[in-house]
Short mmCIF file of N, CA and C and ligand atoms in Angstrom, two decimals:
data_model
loop_
_atom_site.label_atom_id
_atom_site.label_comp_id
_atom_site.label_asym_id
_atom_site.label_seq_id
_atom_site.Cartn_x
_atom_site.Cartn_y
_atom_site.Cartn_z
N UNK A 11 129.84 86.57 164.05
CA UNK A 11 130.57 86.46 165.32
C UNK A 11 131.99 87.02 165.15
N UNK A 12 132.74 86.41 164.22
CA UNK A 12 134.05 86.95 163.88
C UNK A 12 133.85 87.86 162.68
N UNK A 13 134.17 89.14 162.85
CA UNK A 13 133.77 90.14 161.86
C UNK A 13 134.84 90.44 160.83
N UNK A 14 136.07 90.58 161.27
CA UNK A 14 137.14 90.94 160.33
C UNK A 14 138.47 90.88 161.06
N UNK A 15 139.56 90.99 160.31
CA UNK A 15 140.86 91.18 160.93
C UNK A 15 140.91 92.66 161.36
N UNK A 16 140.87 92.90 162.67
CA UNK A 16 140.86 94.27 163.15
C UNK A 16 142.22 94.93 162.97
N UNK A 17 143.27 94.18 163.32
CA UNK A 17 144.62 94.71 163.08
C UNK A 17 145.64 93.57 163.11
N UNK A 18 146.82 93.91 162.63
CA UNK A 18 147.98 93.01 162.74
C UNK A 18 149.00 93.73 163.60
N UNK A 19 149.41 93.06 164.67
CA UNK A 19 150.35 93.67 165.62
C UNK A 19 151.79 93.34 165.23
N UNK A 20 152.61 94.36 165.15
CA UNK A 20 154.01 94.20 164.74
C UNK A 20 154.92 94.73 165.85
N UNK A 21 155.78 93.88 166.37
CA UNK A 21 156.75 94.31 167.38
C UNK A 21 157.89 95.04 166.69
N UNK A 22 158.21 96.24 167.17
CA UNK A 22 159.28 97.04 166.54
C UNK A 22 160.36 97.36 167.56
N UNK A 23 161.60 97.46 167.08
CA UNK A 23 162.71 97.72 168.00
C UNK A 23 162.98 99.21 168.15
N UNK A 24 162.30 100.05 167.37
CA UNK A 24 162.38 101.50 167.53
C UNK A 24 161.07 102.09 167.02
N UNK A 25 160.31 102.74 167.91
CA UNK A 25 158.98 103.19 167.49
C UNK A 25 159.06 104.36 166.51
N UNK A 26 159.93 105.34 166.80
CA UNK A 26 160.01 106.51 165.91
C UNK A 26 160.42 106.09 164.49
N UNK A 27 161.43 105.20 164.41
CA UNK A 27 161.91 104.75 163.11
C UNK A 27 160.81 104.00 162.37
N UNK A 28 160.09 103.15 163.10
CA UNK A 28 159.03 102.37 162.47
C UNK A 28 157.89 103.28 162.01
N UNK A 29 157.55 104.27 162.83
CA UNK A 29 156.49 105.21 162.43
C UNK A 29 156.94 105.97 161.18
N UNK A 30 158.20 106.41 161.16
CA UNK A 30 158.71 107.12 159.98
C UNK A 30 158.62 106.25 158.73
N UNK A 31 159.01 104.98 158.89
CA UNK A 31 159.00 104.08 157.74
C UNK A 31 157.57 103.89 157.21
N UNK A 32 156.64 103.56 158.11
CA UNK A 32 155.27 103.28 157.64
C UNK A 32 154.57 104.55 157.16
N UNK A 33 154.95 105.70 157.74
CA UNK A 33 154.40 106.97 157.25
C UNK A 33 154.83 107.19 155.80
N UNK A 34 156.10 106.88 155.53
CA UNK A 34 156.61 107.01 154.15
C UNK A 34 155.94 106.00 153.24
N UNK A 35 155.87 104.74 153.69
CA UNK A 35 155.34 103.69 152.83
C UNK A 35 153.86 103.92 152.53
N UNK A 36 153.09 104.26 153.56
CA UNK A 36 151.64 104.38 153.38
C UNK A 36 151.23 105.79 152.94
N UNK A 37 152.15 106.74 153.05
CA UNK A 37 151.87 108.10 152.60
C UNK A 37 151.00 108.90 153.54
N UNK A 38 150.96 108.50 154.81
CA UNK A 38 150.18 109.23 155.82
C UNK A 38 150.65 108.82 157.21
N UNK A 39 150.50 109.74 158.17
CA UNK A 39 150.93 109.42 159.54
C UNK A 39 149.96 108.48 160.24
N UNK A 40 150.35 107.94 161.40
CA UNK A 40 149.42 107.07 162.14
C UNK A 40 148.18 107.85 162.59
N UNK A 41 147.03 107.18 162.59
CA UNK A 41 145.78 107.79 163.06
C UNK A 41 145.78 107.96 164.57
N UNK A 42 146.53 107.09 165.26
CA UNK A 42 146.35 107.00 166.71
C UNK A 42 147.63 106.46 167.34
N UNK A 43 148.08 107.12 168.41
CA UNK A 43 149.22 106.60 169.19
C UNK A 43 148.78 106.59 170.64
N UNK A 44 149.06 105.51 171.32
CA UNK A 44 148.54 105.36 172.67
C UNK A 44 149.48 104.51 173.50
N UNK A 45 149.58 104.84 174.79
CA UNK A 45 150.30 103.96 175.70
C UNK A 45 149.29 103.01 176.33
N UNK A 46 149.54 101.71 176.18
CA UNK A 46 148.62 100.71 176.75
C UNK A 46 149.28 100.15 178.01
N UNK A 47 148.80 100.61 179.16
CA UNK A 47 149.44 100.30 180.44
C UNK A 47 149.45 98.80 180.69
N UNK A 48 148.34 98.15 180.37
CA UNK A 48 148.20 96.73 180.67
C UNK A 48 149.27 95.88 179.97
N UNK A 49 149.64 96.28 178.75
CA UNK A 49 150.64 95.51 177.99
C UNK A 49 152.03 96.15 178.08
N UNK A 50 152.11 97.29 178.77
CA UNK A 50 153.38 98.02 178.89
C UNK A 50 154.00 98.27 177.51
N UNK A 51 153.18 98.89 176.66
CA UNK A 51 153.64 99.22 175.30
C UNK A 51 153.15 100.61 174.91
N UNK A 52 153.84 101.18 173.92
CA UNK A 52 153.28 102.26 173.14
C UNK A 52 152.86 101.67 171.81
N UNK A 53 151.66 102.01 171.39
CA UNK A 53 151.11 101.43 170.17
C UNK A 53 150.77 102.55 169.20
N UNK A 54 151.18 102.38 167.95
CA UNK A 54 150.82 103.34 166.88
C UNK A 54 149.99 102.59 165.85
N UNK A 55 148.84 103.17 165.50
CA UNK A 55 147.91 102.52 164.56
C UNK A 55 147.88 103.26 163.23
N UNK A 56 148.01 102.49 162.17
CA UNK A 56 147.84 103.00 160.80
C UNK A 56 146.67 102.25 160.19
N UNK A 57 145.65 102.98 159.78
CA UNK A 57 144.55 102.33 159.06
C UNK A 57 145.03 101.94 157.67
N UNK A 58 144.70 100.69 157.27
CA UNK A 58 145.01 100.21 155.92
C UNK A 58 143.73 99.55 155.42
N UNK A 59 142.99 100.27 154.63
CA UNK A 59 141.70 99.75 154.18
C UNK A 59 140.80 99.47 155.37
N UNK A 60 140.27 98.24 155.41
CA UNK A 60 139.32 97.85 156.47
C UNK A 60 140.04 97.48 157.77
N UNK A 61 141.36 97.36 157.69
CA UNK A 61 142.07 96.88 158.87
C UNK A 61 143.17 97.86 159.26
N UNK A 62 144.00 97.48 160.20
CA UNK A 62 145.02 98.38 160.72
C UNK A 62 146.32 97.65 160.96
N UNK A 63 147.41 98.41 160.92
CA UNK A 63 148.68 97.93 161.44
C UNK A 63 148.85 98.53 162.82
N UNK A 64 149.27 97.73 163.76
CA UNK A 64 149.53 98.20 165.12
C UNK A 64 151.02 97.99 165.38
N UNK A 65 151.77 99.08 165.46
CA UNK A 65 153.20 98.98 165.79
C UNK A 65 153.31 98.99 167.30
N UNK A 66 154.09 98.06 167.84
CA UNK A 66 154.16 97.89 169.29
C UNK A 66 155.59 98.02 169.76
N UNK A 67 155.79 98.91 170.73
CA UNK A 67 157.13 99.12 171.29
C UNK A 67 157.02 99.05 172.81
N UNK A 68 157.89 98.24 173.46
CA UNK A 68 157.77 98.08 174.91
C UNK A 68 158.14 99.35 175.68
N UNK A 69 157.44 99.61 176.77
CA UNK A 69 157.79 100.72 177.65
C UNK A 69 158.46 100.20 178.92
N UNK A 70 158.61 98.87 179.01
CA UNK A 70 159.23 98.26 180.19
C UNK A 70 159.83 96.93 179.76
N UNK A 71 160.93 96.51 180.42
CA UNK A 71 161.49 95.20 180.12
C UNK A 71 160.53 94.06 180.46
N UNK A 72 159.51 94.37 181.28
CA UNK A 72 158.50 93.37 181.67
C UNK A 72 157.42 93.19 180.61
N UNK A 73 157.42 94.05 179.60
CA UNK A 73 156.38 93.97 178.58
C UNK A 73 156.50 92.67 177.79
N UNK A 74 155.38 92.04 177.45
CA UNK A 74 155.45 90.86 176.57
C UNK A 74 156.13 91.18 175.24
N UNK A 75 156.05 92.44 174.81
CA UNK A 75 156.71 92.83 173.55
C UNK A 75 158.23 92.85 173.73
N UNK A 76 158.71 93.27 174.90
CA UNK A 76 160.16 93.23 175.17
C UNK A 76 160.65 91.79 175.10
N UNK A 77 159.85 90.88 175.66
CA UNK A 77 160.24 89.47 175.65
C UNK A 77 160.23 88.91 174.23
N UNK A 78 159.23 89.32 173.46
CA UNK A 78 159.15 88.88 172.06
C UNK A 78 160.38 89.38 171.27
N UNK A 79 160.73 90.65 171.47
CA UNK A 79 161.88 91.22 170.74
C UNK A 79 163.16 90.49 171.12
N UNK A 80 163.28 90.17 172.40
CA UNK A 80 164.46 89.46 172.90
C UNK A 80 164.58 88.08 172.25
N UNK A 81 163.48 87.36 172.22
CA UNK A 81 163.49 85.97 171.74
C UNK A 81 163.50 85.87 170.23
N UNK A 82 162.72 86.72 169.58
CA UNK A 82 162.49 86.53 168.13
C UNK A 82 162.86 87.72 167.28
N UNK A 83 163.18 88.84 167.93
CA UNK A 83 163.47 90.04 167.16
C UNK A 83 162.18 90.69 166.68
N UNK A 84 162.31 91.79 165.93
CA UNK A 84 161.12 92.50 165.45
C UNK A 84 160.36 91.66 164.42
N UNK A 85 159.06 91.95 164.29
CA UNK A 85 158.24 91.23 163.31
C UNK A 85 156.82 91.09 163.79
N UNK A 86 156.05 90.28 163.07
CA UNK A 86 154.63 90.11 163.41
C UNK A 86 154.50 89.46 164.78
N UNK A 87 153.70 90.06 165.63
CA UNK A 87 153.50 89.57 167.00
C UNK A 87 152.16 88.87 167.16
N UNK A 88 151.11 89.45 166.60
CA UNK A 88 149.79 88.82 166.71
C UNK A 88 148.88 89.32 165.60
N UNK A 89 147.80 88.57 165.37
CA UNK A 89 146.72 89.10 164.56
C UNK A 89 145.52 89.27 165.46
N UNK A 90 144.73 90.29 165.18
CA UNK A 90 143.56 90.57 166.02
C UNK A 90 142.29 90.43 165.20
N UNK A 91 141.37 89.62 165.72
CA UNK A 91 140.07 89.44 165.10
C UNK A 91 139.02 90.19 165.89
N UNK A 92 138.22 90.96 165.18
CA UNK A 92 137.11 91.65 165.85
C UNK A 92 135.97 90.67 166.07
N UNK A 93 135.46 90.65 167.28
CA UNK A 93 134.35 89.76 167.62
C UNK A 93 133.23 90.55 168.28
N UNK A 94 132.05 90.00 168.22
CA UNK A 94 130.94 90.50 169.02
C UNK A 94 130.84 89.65 170.27
N UNK A 95 130.50 90.25 171.39
CA UNK A 95 130.30 89.55 172.65
C UNK A 95 131.50 88.66 173.02
N UNK A 96 132.56 89.32 173.40
CA UNK A 96 133.81 88.61 173.65
C UNK A 96 133.68 87.60 174.79
N UNK A 97 132.85 87.89 175.78
CA UNK A 97 132.67 86.95 176.90
C UNK A 97 132.11 85.62 176.39
N UNK A 98 131.11 85.71 175.52
CA UNK A 98 130.50 84.49 174.96
C UNK A 98 131.49 83.75 174.07
N UNK A 99 132.28 84.50 173.27
CA UNK A 99 133.27 83.86 172.39
C UNK A 99 134.31 83.10 173.21
N UNK A 100 134.77 83.73 174.31
CA UNK A 100 135.79 83.08 175.16
C UNK A 100 135.21 81.81 175.80
N UNK A 101 133.98 81.90 176.25
CA UNK A 101 133.35 80.73 176.87
C UNK A 101 133.22 79.60 175.86
N UNK A 102 132.83 79.93 174.62
CA UNK A 102 132.72 78.92 173.56
C UNK A 102 134.06 78.27 173.26
N UNK A 103 135.08 79.12 173.11
CA UNK A 103 136.41 78.59 172.78
C UNK A 103 136.91 77.68 173.89
N UNK A 104 136.70 78.13 175.13
CA UNK A 104 137.13 77.32 176.27
C UNK A 104 136.41 75.97 176.26
N UNK A 105 135.12 76.00 175.99
CA UNK A 105 134.32 74.76 175.95
C UNK A 105 134.81 73.83 174.84
N UNK A 106 135.36 74.41 173.77
CA UNK A 106 135.89 73.61 172.66
C UNK A 106 137.31 73.13 172.92
N UNK A 107 137.85 73.47 174.09
CA UNK A 107 139.19 73.01 174.45
C UNK A 107 140.31 73.86 173.91
N UNK A 108 139.98 75.06 173.44
CA UNK A 108 141.02 75.97 172.93
C UNK A 108 141.77 76.58 174.11
N UNK A 109 143.10 76.60 174.01
CA UNK A 109 143.91 77.14 175.10
C UNK A 109 143.91 78.67 175.02
N UNK A 110 143.48 79.30 176.09
CA UNK A 110 143.38 80.76 176.13
C UNK A 110 144.49 81.34 177.01
N UNK A 111 145.05 82.47 176.59
CA UNK A 111 145.95 83.23 177.47
C UNK A 111 145.10 83.96 178.50
N UNK A 112 143.99 84.54 178.04
CA UNK A 112 143.09 85.30 178.90
C UNK A 112 141.71 84.67 178.88
N UNK A 113 141.28 84.16 180.02
CA UNK A 113 139.90 83.64 180.09
C UNK A 113 138.91 84.76 180.36
N UNK A 114 139.45 85.86 180.87
CA UNK A 114 138.64 87.05 181.15
C UNK A 114 139.24 88.21 180.35
N UNK A 115 138.41 88.99 179.67
CA UNK A 115 138.96 90.09 178.86
C UNK A 115 139.74 91.10 179.70
N UNK A 116 140.73 91.70 179.07
CA UNK A 116 141.49 92.79 179.67
C UNK A 116 141.28 94.04 178.83
N UNK A 117 141.89 95.15 179.30
CA UNK A 117 141.68 96.42 178.60
C UNK A 117 142.82 96.66 177.61
N UNK A 118 142.46 96.79 176.34
CA UNK A 118 143.46 97.04 175.29
C UNK A 118 143.43 98.47 174.81
N UNK A 119 144.13 98.73 173.70
CA UNK A 119 144.15 100.06 173.10
C UNK A 119 142.74 100.48 172.70
N UNK A 120 142.51 101.78 172.61
CA UNK A 120 141.20 102.35 172.27
C UNK A 120 140.14 102.01 173.32
N UNK A 121 140.56 101.54 174.52
CA UNK A 121 139.59 101.19 175.55
C UNK A 121 138.75 99.97 175.21
N UNK A 122 139.25 99.15 174.27
CA UNK A 122 138.48 97.96 173.88
C UNK A 122 138.76 96.80 174.84
N UNK A 123 137.79 95.93 174.98
CA UNK A 123 137.99 94.70 175.75
C UNK A 123 138.60 93.66 174.81
N UNK A 124 139.74 93.12 175.24
CA UNK A 124 140.48 92.18 174.40
C UNK A 124 140.85 90.94 175.20
N UNK A 125 141.22 89.88 174.48
CA UNK A 125 141.74 88.67 175.13
C UNK A 125 142.60 87.95 174.11
N UNK A 126 143.61 87.26 174.61
CA UNK A 126 144.51 86.54 173.71
C UNK A 126 144.23 85.03 173.76
N UNK A 127 144.31 84.41 172.57
CA UNK A 127 144.20 82.96 172.42
C UNK A 127 145.62 82.43 172.26
N UNK A 128 145.94 81.34 172.94
CA UNK A 128 147.31 80.85 172.99
C UNK A 128 147.77 80.28 171.65
N UNK A 129 149.00 80.59 171.23
CA UNK A 129 149.53 80.07 169.95
C UNK A 129 149.55 78.54 169.90
N UNK A 130 149.58 77.88 171.06
CA UNK A 130 149.57 76.41 171.07
C UNK A 130 148.31 75.86 170.40
N UNK A 131 147.21 76.62 170.49
CA UNK A 131 145.95 76.14 169.91
C UNK A 131 145.75 76.61 168.48
N UNK A 132 146.52 77.58 168.02
CA UNK A 132 146.19 78.24 166.75
C UNK A 132 147.24 77.99 165.67
N UNK A 133 148.09 76.98 165.88
CA UNK A 133 149.12 76.71 164.88
C UNK A 133 150.25 77.73 164.94
N UNK A 134 150.53 78.23 166.14
CA UNK A 134 151.70 79.08 166.31
C UNK A 134 151.45 80.56 166.17
N UNK A 135 150.18 80.96 166.03
CA UNK A 135 149.87 82.38 165.88
C UNK A 135 149.19 82.89 167.15
N UNK A 136 149.74 83.94 167.74
CA UNK A 136 149.06 84.58 168.85
C UNK A 136 147.87 85.35 168.28
N UNK A 137 146.67 85.02 168.75
CA UNK A 137 145.45 85.64 168.22
C UNK A 137 144.81 86.48 169.31
N UNK A 138 144.58 87.74 168.99
CA UNK A 138 143.88 88.65 169.91
C UNK A 138 142.42 88.73 169.46
N UNK A 139 141.52 88.65 170.40
CA UNK A 139 140.10 88.92 170.11
C UNK A 139 139.79 90.29 170.67
N UNK A 140 139.02 91.07 169.95
CA UNK A 140 138.75 92.44 170.35
C UNK A 140 137.28 92.77 170.09
N UNK A 141 136.67 93.35 171.10
CA UNK A 141 135.26 93.72 171.00
C UNK A 141 135.17 95.23 170.85
N UNK A 142 134.42 95.70 169.84
CA UNK A 142 134.29 97.15 169.68
C UNK A 142 133.71 97.78 170.94
N UNK A 143 134.14 99.00 171.26
CA UNK A 143 133.64 99.71 172.43
C UNK A 143 132.14 99.92 172.31
N UNK A 144 131.42 99.66 173.41
CA UNK A 144 129.98 99.92 173.43
C UNK A 144 129.18 98.84 172.73
N UNK A 145 129.83 97.71 172.45
CA UNK A 145 129.18 96.67 171.65
C UNK A 145 128.94 95.42 172.46
N UNK A 146 129.10 95.50 173.78
CA UNK A 146 129.15 94.33 174.64
C UNK A 146 127.92 93.44 174.52
N UNK A 147 126.76 94.04 174.31
CA UNK A 147 125.54 93.24 174.37
C UNK A 147 125.17 92.59 173.05
N UNK A 148 125.86 92.97 171.97
CA UNK A 148 125.50 92.45 170.66
C UNK A 148 126.17 91.09 170.41
N UNK A 149 125.52 90.24 169.71
CA UNK A 149 126.16 89.01 169.27
C UNK A 149 125.56 88.62 167.92
CO1 CO B 218 146.72 94.21 169.17
#
């Protein structure tokens, strides 16, 4: 059901600088850069082994990332777990009394269906669930 840590989301206060830094550190450029309209961010992905780093920079003051930067400064914003059948996972979590940010999946980077679990239920960690594209029927 829960397959792996798909990525770790990091809020950055300058996207170009952060991309330069991680390009130097990892020795390769990001595989993918995308504007995610729903979250009002630009996201840069670096594959690291089986998982990824997702650098997040707000494109609007209304972005949740802008609010995070304002309140807490740059740093880890969320961890993302890859799941099969996100609708079923959300229904299960809700039935278990887990507080969800999204009861219905939204559209994330790479066109994936994603949903956030509230940090109040997870010991202070914002957890993103993400379903691989084209995998909706599998569980
Ligand atoms: Co993410």
